[in-house]
Amino acid sequence: MITQSVDAPAGSKSEQAYAAIKEKILAGKYTPGYRLVLAKIADDLGFSVVPVREAIRRLEAESYVTFERNVGATVAGIDPTEYLYTMQTLSIVEGAATALSAPRIMPADVARARAVNERMRECLGHFDPVQFTALNLEFHSILFENCPNPHILDLVHRGWNRLQALRSSTFSYVPGRAQQSVAEHEALLALIEGGAGPDDVEHTARAHRTATLDAYLTHTNHPTQH
Amino acid sequence: MITQSVDAPAGSKSEQAYAAIKEKILAGKYTPGYRLVLAKIADDLGFSVVPVREAIRRLEAESYVTFERNVGATVAGIDPTEYLYTMQTLSIVEGAATALSAPRIMPADVARARAVNERMRECLGHFDPVQFTALNLEFHSILFENCPNPHILDLVHRGWNRLQALRSSTFSYVPGRAQQSVAEHEALLALIEGGAGPDDVEHTARAHRTATLDAYLTHTNHPTQH
DNA sequence: CTTAGGATGATCGTATACGATTTCGTACTT
DNA sequence: AAGTACGAAATCGTATACGATCATCCTAAG
C-alpha cells in the first residue's frame, strides 16, 4: 500500500520544519541574530509548536542556531573567527576525504571535474559569486564523494553547509583568489591523474583550502591566530 | 517561589533526559541495538514523553542512536565497520588537534603526560582494560586540549565518546598492542619536546592511532578496506 | 504445511492546554 | 532625575490526549 501521498513533502512535520528553517537560514532569509519564535514559525508553517521546537533543537545541535533556555533561539552568530574555525576544520576533513576518495576516482570523474573547472574559468570574466561557489562545490564534490568513510563524508558536508551559511550573510570574496583557485584545481586533478599517493593528495587538497583561508585573513587584516 | 529544588540536575527536563540517556549508553547500560521506547524512558525518569523525545532526536543528531520513523530509536550500530570508520575519523581529527595544540604545550604538560604514560606502563603487568583506557584518554587529552579551534576539539571529543561506547559493548583488546602504544606515546612526547613542526606531530599522532586500528584489523581478520 | 489477509496491540507524531520564566514598561519612592 | 518594585505581555517548557502508523499474531484459504 502506498502510504506516502504524492505531493506532500517527504517525512514528518518535524523534518519538514527542519528543512524549511534550514533552507531559510542558508538562503539568508533568516539572517544571523534573527529571533526564531516558536509560535510564529509554527503558525507560518501551519504546524503546532512541538515539531517546530524539535526542528530547532536539531538545528542547534548542528550549530545553525543558538538556544537559550526560556528565552528562545536566534540564528547563529558569524564572526570572522567562526569563519576561520570552519575553514580550518574543513581543510582537514576535506583533505582527508579527498585522499581517501582518490584511489576510487575514475578517469570519467576527472573529466567531469575538469569540465566543471573550465566553466569556473569562464566565470572569471563576468564574475558571479553565487555561480562560482556552486561550481566550486560541484568540483570538490566529485573529488571527495567516493570517500568510503561515511563519518568523514558527513563532516565534510556539514562544513560546506556551515560555510555557505556564513558566506551568504557576511563575507565577500577576495580579489584574485578565484583565478588562483582554478589553477590549483587543475594541479590537483593532474596529481590524481598521475596516481599520486594519498599523502600527496591530502596535502595538496588541504593546502588549496588553507590558501583560500590565508587570502581571506590577509585581505581582511584579521589578527592571525597564535 | 523557589521552583527548582536544590539537588535537581541543572537544566530543563529535555537536557536532563539527554544527559541521562547518553550516560547510560556510554556506560553500556543501553547496549547497541537496545530499543529506546519513549514511554518507558519517560516513565523511568518521571517525565512526559515530549522532553524525552527531544533528547532522543538530539542524540540522533550526534549519532548515538538511530531513528526510524514511526518505529522508534535504537542505540546506534556497532558492527566492526563502524569501529573502523570511527577510528579512522578520530585518527584524522585528533592528529590535527594534536598538531595545532603542540606549539602551546608547556614543559609542565609534557611532564604530566609522561607521568600518565608511566602509570600506563605500570598497568601492563596486571592489565586492566578500563583503567588503561582511562589513562590513555587522559594522556591524549593533555596533548590535544590546547587546540585553539573549538570545532576540531569538539570532533575529537565526539570521536572518543563514540569509541568508548563501541568498546564498552563489543570489542576487546589486541594482545601486545598496549606495550607498543606506551612506547609510541613516549616517542610522541619526545617529538613535541624537541619542537618538531606541526606536520611531523600530526603525522606521528595519526600513525599512532592508525597502528591501533591496523592491529585490530589484523587481530580480527577483518576484511581490509580497499 | 504454507501463506495471504485482517484484527489487535504497541508505539510513534502532533495538537492543545496550561504552568513557568523572562522581558519590558510603568508607577512609585528617594 | 535615577533607581527600584511591581505587573502585564510574550514566550518558553512540559503534560496530556488522541489520531496515525507499524509490528505481531491469529485465522482461514489454498
Coordinates of C-alpha atoms (C1' of nucleotides) in Angstrom, one line a residue:
Chain A
M1 CA 0.0 0.0 0.0
I2 CA 1.2 3.4 -0.9
T3 CA 1.3 5.4 2.3
Q4 CA 3.1 8.5 1.1
S5 CA 0.9 10.9 -0.7
V6 CA 2.4 12.2 -4.0
D7 CA 2.7 15.9 -3.3
A8 CA 3.4 16.0 0.4
P9 CA 6.9 17.0 1.3
A10 CA 8.6 13.8 2.5
G11 CA 8.9 13.0 6.2
S12 CA 7.3 14.0 9.4
K13 CA 6.3 17.6 10.1
S14 CA 9.4 18.0 12.4
E15 CA 11.5 17.1 9.4
Q16 CA 9.7 19.4 7.1
A17 CA 10.1 22.2 9.7
Y18 CA 13.8 21.4 10.0
A19 CA 14.2 21.6 6.2
A20 CA 12.2 24.8 5.9
I21 CA 14.0 26.7 8.6
K22 CA 17.4 25.5 7.5
E23 CA 16.7 26.5 3.9
K24 CA 15.7 30.0 5.0
I25 CA 18.9 30.3 7.0
L26 CA 21.1 29.2 4.1
A27 CA 19.2 31.4 1.7
G28 CA 19.8 34.4 4.0
K29 CA 16.1 35.0 4.7
Y30 CA 16.8 34.4 8.4
T31 CA 19.9 36.5 8.9
P32 CA 22.2 35.9 11.9
G33 CA 20.8 37.3 15.1
Y34 CA 17.2 36.8 13.8
R35 CA 14.9 35.7 16.6
L36 CA 13.2 32.4 15.9
V37 CA 9.9 32.4 17.8
L38 CA 8.3 29.0 18.0
A39 CA 4.7 30.1 17.8
K40 CA 5.4 32.4 14.9
I41 CA 7.2 29.8 12.8
A42 CA 4.6 27.2 13.7
D43 CA 1.9 29.5 12.6
D44 CA 3.7 30.2 9.3
L45 CA 4.1 26.6 8.5
G46 CA 0.7 25.6 9.7
F47 CA 2.1 23.2 12.3
S48 CA 1.9 23.2 16.0
V49 CA 4.9 24.2 18.1
V50 CA 6.1 20.7 19.1
P51 CA 7.6 19.7 15.8
V52 CA 9.0 23.2 15.2
R53 CA 10.6 23.1 18.6
E54 CA 12.1 19.7 17.7
A55 CA 13.5 21.1 14.4
I56 CA 15.1 24.0 16.2
R57 CA 16.8 21.8 18.7
R58 CA 18.2 19.8 15.9
L59 CA 19.4 22.9 14.1
E60 CA 21.0 23.8 17.4
A61 CA 22.8 20.5 17.5
E62 CA 24.2 21.3 14.1
S63 CA 25.1 24.8 15.3
Y64 CA 22.9 26.6 12.9
V65 CA 21.1 28.4 15.7
T66 CA 21.9 29.2 19.3
F67 CA 19.4 28.4 22.0
E68 CA 18.9 30.0 25.4
R69 CA 16.7 28.5 28.0
N70 CA 13.4 30.2 28.5
V71 CA 14.4 32.8 26.0
G72 CA 14.5 31.2 22.6
A73 CA 16.5 30.6 19.6
T74 CA 18.4 33.0 17.3
V75 CA 20.2 32.3 14.1
A76 CA 23.8 31.6 15.0
G77 CA 26.5 34.2 15.0
I78 CA 29.0 34.5 12.4
D79 CA 32.0 36.4 13.5
P80 CA 35.2 36.1 11.4
T81 CA 36.7 33.8 14.0
E82 CA 33.9 31.4 13.3
Y83 CA 34.7 31.5 9.6
L84 CA 38.3 30.8 10.4
Y85 CA 37.5 27.8 12.5
T86 CA 35.1 26.4 9.9
M87 CA 37.6 26.7 7.1
Q88 CA 40.4 25.2 9.1
T89 CA 38.2 22.2 10.1
L90 CA 37.0 21.8 6.5
S91 CA 40.6 21.9 5.2
I92 CA 41.4 18.9 7.4
V93 CA 38.4 16.7 6.9
E94 CA 38.0 17.6 3.2
G95 CA 41.7 16.9 2.6
A96 CA 41.3 13.5 4.2
A97 CA 38.1 12.7 2.3
T98 CA 39.7 13.6 -1.0
A99 CA 42.7 11.5 -0.2
L100 CA 40.6 8.5 0.7
S101 CA 38.5 9.1 -2.3
A102 CA 41.3 9.5 -4.8
P103 CA 42.0 5.8 -5.4
R104 CA 38.4 5.3 -6.5
I105 CA 38.2 8.2 -8.8
M106 CA 37.8 7.1 -12.4
P107 CA 39.1 8.9 -15.5
A108 CA 35.5 9.8 -16.3
D109 CA 35.2 11.6 -12.9
V110 CA 38.4 13.5 -13.6
A111 CA 36.9 14.6 -17.0
R112 CA 33.7 15.8 -15.3
A113 CA 35.7 17.7 -12.7
R114 CA 37.8 19.2 -15.4
A115 CA 34.7 20.3 -17.3
V116 CA 33.4 22.0 -14.2
N117 CA 36.7 23.7 -13.6
E118 CA 36.6 25.0 -17.2
R119 CA 33.2 26.5 -16.5
M120 CA 34.7 28.2 -13.4
R121 CA 37.5 29.6 -15.6
E122 CA 34.9 31.0 -18.0
C123 CA 33.2 32.6 -15.0
L124 CA 36.2 34.6 -14.1
G125 CA 35.4 37.3 -16.6
H126 CA 31.9 38.2 -15.6
F127 CA 32.3 37.1 -12.0
D128 CA 29.2 35.8 -10.3
P129 CA 29.9 34.7 -6.7
V130 CA 26.8 32.6 -6.4
Q131 CA 27.5 30.6 -9.6
F132 CA 31.2 30.3 -8.9
T133 CA 30.5 29.0 -5.4
A134 CA 28.1 26.4 -6.8
L135 CA 30.6 25.2 -9.3
N136 CA 33.3 25.1 -6.7
L137 CA 31.2 22.8 -4.6
E138 CA 30.4 20.7 -7.6
F139 CA 34.1 20.4 -8.4
H140 CA 35.1 19.3 -4.9
S141 CA 32.1 17.0 -4.5
I142 CA 33.4 15.0 -7.4
L143 CA 36.7 14.6 -5.7
F144 CA 35.5 13.7 -2.2
E145 CA 32.2 11.9 -2.8
N146 CA 33.9 8.5 -3.3
C147 CA 35.3 8.6 0.2
P148 CA 34.3 5.2 1.7
N149 CA 34.1 6.5 5.3
P150 CA 30.6 8.0 5.8
H151 CA 31.6 9.7 9.0
I152 CA 34.2 11.8 7.3
L153 CA 31.9 12.5 4.4
D154 CA 29.3 13.7 6.8
L155 CA 31.8 16.1 8.4
V156 CA 32.7 17.5 5.0
H157 CA 29.1 18.1 4.1
R158 CA 28.5 19.8 7.4
G159 CA 31.5 22.0 6.8
W160 CA 30.3 23.1 3.4
N161 CA 26.8 23.8 4.7
R162 CA 28.2 25.9 7.5
L163 CA 30.5 27.7 5.1
Q164 CA 27.6 28.5 2.8
A165 CA 25.6 29.9 5.7
L166 CA 28.5 32.1 6.8
R167 CA 29.2 33.3 3.3
S168 CA 25.7 34.2 2.3
S169 CA 25.4 36.7 5.1
T170 CA 28.7 38.1 5.8
F171 CA 31.7 37.5 3.6
S172 CA 32.7 38.7 0.3
Y173 CA 35.3 37.3 -2.0
V174 CA 39.0 38.1 -2.1
P175 CA 40.0 39.7 -5.4
G176 CA 42.3 37.5 -7.5
R177 CA 41.8 34.4 -5.4
A178 CA 39.3 32.9 -7.8
Q179 CA 41.9 32.6 -10.6
Q180 CA 44.4 31.1 -8.3
S181 CA 41.8 28.6 -7.2
V182 CA 41.1 27.5 -10.7
A183 CA 44.8 26.9 -11.3
E184 CA 45.1 24.9 -8.1
H185 CA 42.1 22.8 -9.1
E186 CA 43.9 21.8 -12.3
A187 CA 47.1 20.9 -10.4
L188 CA 45.0 18.7 -8.1
L189 CA 43.5 16.9 -11.0
A190 CA 46.9 16.3 -12.5
L191 CA 48.1 14.9 -9.3
I192 CA 45.1 12.5 -9.1
E193 CA 45.5 11.5 -12.8
G194 CA 49.2 10.8 -12.2
G195 CA 48.2 8.3 -9.5
A196 CA 49.8 10.3 -6.7
G197 CA 49.8 8.7 -3.2
P198 CA 47.1 9.6 -0.7
D199 CA 49.5 11.7 1.4
D200 CA 50.3 13.9 -1.6
V201 CA 46.7 14.3 -2.5
E202 CA 45.7 15.1 1.1
H203 CA 48.5 17.7 1.4
T204 CA 47.6 19.4 -1.8
A205 CA 43.9 19.4 -1.1
R206 CA 44.4 20.8 2.3
A207 CA 46.8 23.4 1.0
H208 CA 44.3 24.5 -1.5
R209 CA 41.8 25.4 1.2
T210 CA 44.4 26.8 3.5
A211 CA 45.4 29.2 0.7
T212 CA 41.8 30.5 0.5
L213 CA 41.7 31.0 4.2
D214 CA 45.1 32.8 4.2
A215 CA 43.9 35.0 1.3
Y216 CA 40.9 35.9 3.4
L217 CA 42.9 36.6 6.5
T218 CA 45.3 38.8 4.6
H219 CA 42.6 40.6 2.8
T220 CA 40.7 41.5 5.9
N221 CA 43.7 42.1 8.1
H222 CA 42.3 39.6 10.5
P223 CA 44.6 39.1 13.5
T224 CA 46.5 35.9 12.8
Q225 CA 45.8 33.2 15.2
H226 CA 48.6 32.3 17.6
Chain B
M1 CA 8.7 31.0 44.8
I2 CA 11.5 28.5 44.5
T3 CA 10.6 26.0 41.8
Q4 CA 14.0 24.4 41.4
S5 CA 14.9 22.1 44.3
V6 CA 18.5 22.3 45.4
D7 CA 19.6 18.9 44.3
A8 CA 17.9 18.7 41.0
P9 CA 20.2 18.3 38.0
A10 CA 20.6 21.6 36.2
G11 CA 18.7 22.5 33.1
S12 CA 15.5 21.6 31.5
K13 CA 14.0 18.2 31.6
S14 CA 14.9 17.6 28.0
E15 CA 18.5 18.3 28.9
Q16 CA 18.3 16.0 31.9
A17 CA 16.9 13.3 29.7
Y18 CA 19.6 13.8 27.1
A19 CA 22.3 13.5 29.8
A20 CA 20.7 10.5 31.4
I21 CA 20.3 8.5 28.2
K22 CA 23.7 9.4 26.9
E23 CA 25.3 8.4 30.1
K24 CA 23.6 5.0 30.1
I25 CA 24.7 4.4 26.5
L26 CA 28.3 5.3 27.3
A27 CA 28.2 3.2 30.5
G28 CA 27.0 0.3 28.5
K29 CA 23.6 0.0 30.3
Y30 CA 21.9 0.6 27.0
T31 CA 23.8 -1.7 24.7
P32 CA 23.8 -1.2 20.9
G33 CA 20.6 -2.4 19.3
Y34 CA 18.7 -1.7 22.6
R35 CA 15.3 -0.3 21.8
L36 CA 14.6 3.1 23.3
V37 CA 10.9 3.3 23.9
L38 CA 9.7 6.8 24.6
A39 CA 7.0 6.0 27.0
K40 CA 9.2 3.6 29.0
I41 CA 12.1 6.1 29.4
A42 CA 9.7 8.9 30.2
D43 CA 8.2 6.7 32.9
D44 CA 11.6 5.8 34.3
L45 CA 12.7 9.4 34.5
G46 CA 9.3 10.6 35.8
F47 CA 9.0 12.9 32.8
S48 CA 6.5 13.0 30.0
V49 CA 7.4 11.8 26.5
V50 CA 7.9 15.3 25.0
P51 CA 11.3 16.1 26.5
V52 CA 12.4 12.5 26.2
R53 CA 11.6 12.6 22.5
E54 CA 13.5 15.8 22.1
A55 CA 16.5 14.3 23.9
I56 CA 16.5 11.3 21.6
R57 CA 16.4 13.4 18.5
R58 CA 19.4 15.3 19.8
L59 CA 21.2 12.0 20.4
E60 CA 20.3 11.0 16.9
A61 CA 21.9 14.2 15.5
E62 CA 25.0 13.2 17.4
S63 CA 24.7 9.7 16.0
Y64 CA 24.4 8.0 19.3
V65 CA 21.1 6.4 18.3
T66 CA 19.4 5.6 15.0
F67 CA 15.9 6.7 14.5
E68 CA 13.3 5.2 12.2
R69 CA 10.0 6.9 11.5
N70 CA 7.0 5.5 13.3
V71 CA 9.2 2.8 14.7
G72 CA 11.5 4.4 17.2
A73 CA 15.0 4.7 18.3
T74 CA 17.7 2.1 18.9
V75 CA 21.2 2.5 20.3
A76 CA 23.4 3.1 17.3
G77 CA 25.1 0.4 15.4
I78 CA 28.1 -1.5 16.4
D79 CA 29.4 -3.5 13.6
P80 CA 33.2 -3.7 13.1
T81 CA 32.9 -1.4 10.2
E82 CA 31.6 1.2 12.4
Y83 CA 34.6 0.8 14.7
L84 CA 36.8 1.2 11.6
Y85 CA 35.1 4.4 10.5
T86 CA 35.2 5.9 13.9
M87 CA 38.9 5.1 14.4
Q88 CA 39.8 6.4 11.0
T89 CA 37.9 9.7 11.6
L90 CA 39.4 10.1 15.0
S91 CA 42.9 9.5 13.7
I92 CA 42.4 12.4 11.3
V93 CA 40.8 14.9 13.6
E94 CA 42.9 14.0 16.7
G95 CA 46.1 14.2 14.6
A96 CA 45.2 17.7 13.5
A97 CA 44.1 18.7 17.0
T98 CA 47.4 17.5 18.5
A99 CA 49.4 19.3 15.8
L100 CA 47.5 22.6 16.4
S101 CA 47.9 22.0 20.1
A102 CA 51.6 21.2 20.1
P103 CA 53.0 24.8 20.0
R104 CA 51.1 25.6 23.1
I105 CA 52.1 22.6 25.1
M106 CA 54.3 23.6 28.1
P107 CA 57.1 21.5 29.6
A108 CA 54.8 21.0 32.6
D109 CA 52.2 19.5 30.3
V110 CA 54.8 17.1 28.9
A111 CA 55.8 16.1 32.4
R112 CA 52.2 15.4 33.3
A113 CA 51.7 13.4 30.1
R114 CA 54.8 11.4 30.8
A115 CA 53.7 10.7 34.3
V116 CA 50.4 9.3 32.9
N117 CA 52.2 7.2 30.4
E118 CA 54.4 5.8 33.2
R119 CA 51.2 4.7 35.0
M120 CA 50.1 3.1 31.8
R121 CA 53.4 1.3 31.7
E122 CA 52.9 0.0 35.2
C123 CA 49.4 -1.2 34.2
L124 CA 50.9 -3.5 31.6
G125 CA 51.6 -6.3 34.2
H126 CA 48.2 -6.6 35.8
F127 CA 46.3 -5.5 32.8
D128 CA 43.0 -3.7 33.4
P129 CA 41.3 -2.5 30.2
V130 CA 39.1 0.0 31.9
Q131 CA 41.9 1.7 33.8
F132 CA 44.2 1.6 30.8
T133 CA 41.6 3.2 28.5
A134 CA 41.0 5.9 31.1
L135 CA 44.7 6.7 31.3
N136 CA 45.0 6.6 27.6
L137 CA 42.3 9.2 27.2
E138 CA 44.0 11.3 29.9
F139 CA 47.3 11.1 28.1
H140 CA 45.9 12.2 24.8
S141 CA 43.7 14.9 26.3
I142 CA 46.8 16.6 27.6
L143 CA 48.2 16.6 24.1
F144 CA 45.1 17.9 22.2
E145 CA 43.3 20.0 24.8
N146 CA 45.2 23.2 23.8
C147 CA 43.9 23.1 20.3
P148 CA 42.7 26.6 19.6
N149 CA 39.9 25.5 17.2
P150 CA 36.8 24.5 19.2
H151 CA 35.2 22.8 16.2
I152 CA 38.1 20.4 15.8
L153 CA 38.2 19.8 19.6
D154 CA 34.5 19.0 19.5
L155 CA 35.0 16.5 16.8
V156 CA 37.8 14.8 18.8
H157 CA 35.6 14.6 21.9
R158 CA 32.8 13.1 19.9
G159 CA 35.1 10.5 18.4
W160 CA 36.4 9.5 21.9
N161 CA 32.8 9.3 23.2
R162 CA 31.8 7.1 20.3
L163 CA 34.8 4.9 20.7
Q164 CA 34.1 4.4 24.3
A165 CA 30.5 3.4 23.5
L166 CA 31.7 0.9 20.9
R167 CA 34.4 -0.6 23.0
S168 CA 32.3 -1.0 26.2
S169 CA 30.0 -3.3 24.4
T170 CA 31.8 -5.1 21.7
F171 CA 35.5 -5.0 21.4
S172 CA 38.3 -6.5 23.4
Y173 CA 41.9 -5.5 23.2
V174 CA 44.6 -6.7 20.9
P175 CA 47.4 -8.6 22.8
G176 CA 50.7 -6.8 22.8
R177 CA 49.3 -3.6 21.4
A178 CA 49.3 -1.9 24.8
Q179 CA 53.0 -2.1 25.2
Q180 CA 53.6 -0.7 21.7
S181 CA 51.2 2.1 22.5
V182 CA 53.1 3.1 25.5
A183 CA 56.3 3.2 23.5
E184 CA 54.7 5.3 20.8
H185 CA 53.4 7.7 23.4
E186 CA 57.0 8.3 24.6
A187 CA 58.1 8.9 21.0
L188 CA 55.4 11.4 20.5
L189 CA 56.4 13.3 23.7
A190 CA 60.0 13.3 22.6
L191 CA 58.9 14.8 19.3
I192 CA 56.9 17.6 20.9
E193 CA 59.7 18.3 23.4
G194 CA 62.1 18.6 20.5
G195 CA 60.0 21.3 19.0
A196 CA 59.1 19.3 15.9
G197 CA 57.0 21.0 13.3
P198 CA 53.2 20.6 13.2
D199 CA 53.4 18.3 10.1
D200 CA 55.6 15.9 12.0
V201 CA 53.4 15.9 15.1
E202 CA 50.3 15.4 13.0
H203 CA 51.8 12.5 11.1
T204 CA 53.1 10.8 14.2
A205 CA 49.9 11.2 16.1
R206 CA 47.8 9.9 13.3
A207 CA 50.2 7.0 12.7
H208 CA 49.8 6.1 16.4
R209 CA 46.1 5.7 16.1
T210 CA 46.3 4.0 12.7
A211 CA 48.6 1.4 14.2
T212 CA 46.0 0.6 16.8
L213 CA 43.4 0.3 14.1
D214 CA 45.6 -2.0 12.0
A215 CA 46.4 -4.1 15.0
Y216 CA 42.7 -4.6 15.5
L217 CA 42.0 -5.3 11.8
T218 CA 44.8 -7.9 11.7
H219 CA 43.7 -9.4 15.0
T220 CA 40.2 -9.9 14.0
N221 CA 40.9 -10.8 10.3
H222 CA 38.6 -8.0 9.3
P223 CA 38.4 -7.7 5.6
T224 CA 40.8 -4.8 4.8
Q225 CA 39.2 -1.9 3.2
H226 CA 40.0 -1.1 -0.4
Chain C
dC1 C1' 2.0 -27.2 5.7
dT2 C1' 2.4 -22.7 3.8
dT3 C1' 0.8 -18.3 3.1
dA4 C1' -2.4 -14.3 2.4
dG5 C1' -5.5 -11.4 5.0
dG6 C1' -7.2 -9.0 8.7
dA7 C1' -7.6 -7.8 13.7
dT8 C1' -5.1 -6.3 17.7
dG9 C1' -1.7 -4.1 20.4
dA10 C1' 2.3 -1.3 20.8
dT11 C1' 4.4 2.8 19.7
dC12 C1' 5.1 7.0 17.5
dG13 C1' 3.6 12.0 15.9
dT14 C1' 1.5 16.1 16.9
dA15 C1' -2.3 19.3 18.6
dT16 C1' -3.8 21.6 22.5
dA17 C1' -3.6 23.4 27.2
dC18 C1' -1.5 25.4 30.9
dG19 C1' 2.1 26.4 34.1
dA20 C1' 6.9 28.7 34.5
dT21 C1' 10.1 32.0 33.3
dT22 C1' 11.8 36.0 31.2
dT23 C1' 11.3 40.7 29.4
dC24 C1' 9.7 45.1 29.3
dG25 C1' 7.1 49.0 30.5
dT26 C1' 5.1 51.8 34.2
dA27 C1' 4.5 53.8 38.6
dC28 C1' 6.3 54.8 42.8
dT29 C1' 10.0 56.0 46.1
dT30 C1' 14.1 58.6 47.3
Chain D
dA1 C1' 16.1 62.6 37.9
dA2 C1' 17.5 58.0 39.0
dG3 C1' 16.7 53.7 40.7
dT4 C1' 13.6 50.1 42.3
dA5 C1' 9.4 47.4 42.6
dC6 C1' 5.6 45.7 40.6
dG7 C1' 2.7 43.8 37.0
dA8 C1' 1.4 42.6 32.3
dA9 C1' 2.7 40.6 28.0
dA10 C1' 5.4 37.5 25.5
dT11 C1' 7.5 33.2 25.2
dC12 C1' 9.2 29.0 26.5
dG13 C1' 8.6 24.1 28.8
dT14 C1' 6.1 20.1 29.5
dA15 C1' 1.9 17.2 30.5
dT16 C1' -1.9 15.2 28.5
dA17 C1' -4.8 13.4 24.8
dC18 C1' -5.7 11.3 20.7
dG19 C1' -5.0 10.1 15.9
dA20 C1' -1.7 7.7 12.8
dT21 C1' 1.4 4.1 11.7
dC22 C1' 3.8 -0.1 12.3
dA23 C1' 4.6 -4.9 14.1
dT24 C1' 2.7 -9.1 15.5
dC25 C1' -0.3 -12.7 15.9
dC26 C1' -4.2 -15.3 14.6
dT27 C1' -7.2 -17.3 11.3
dA28 C1' -8.5 -19.3 7.1
dA29 C1' -8.0 -20.5 2.4
dG30 C1' -5.1 -23.0 -0.8

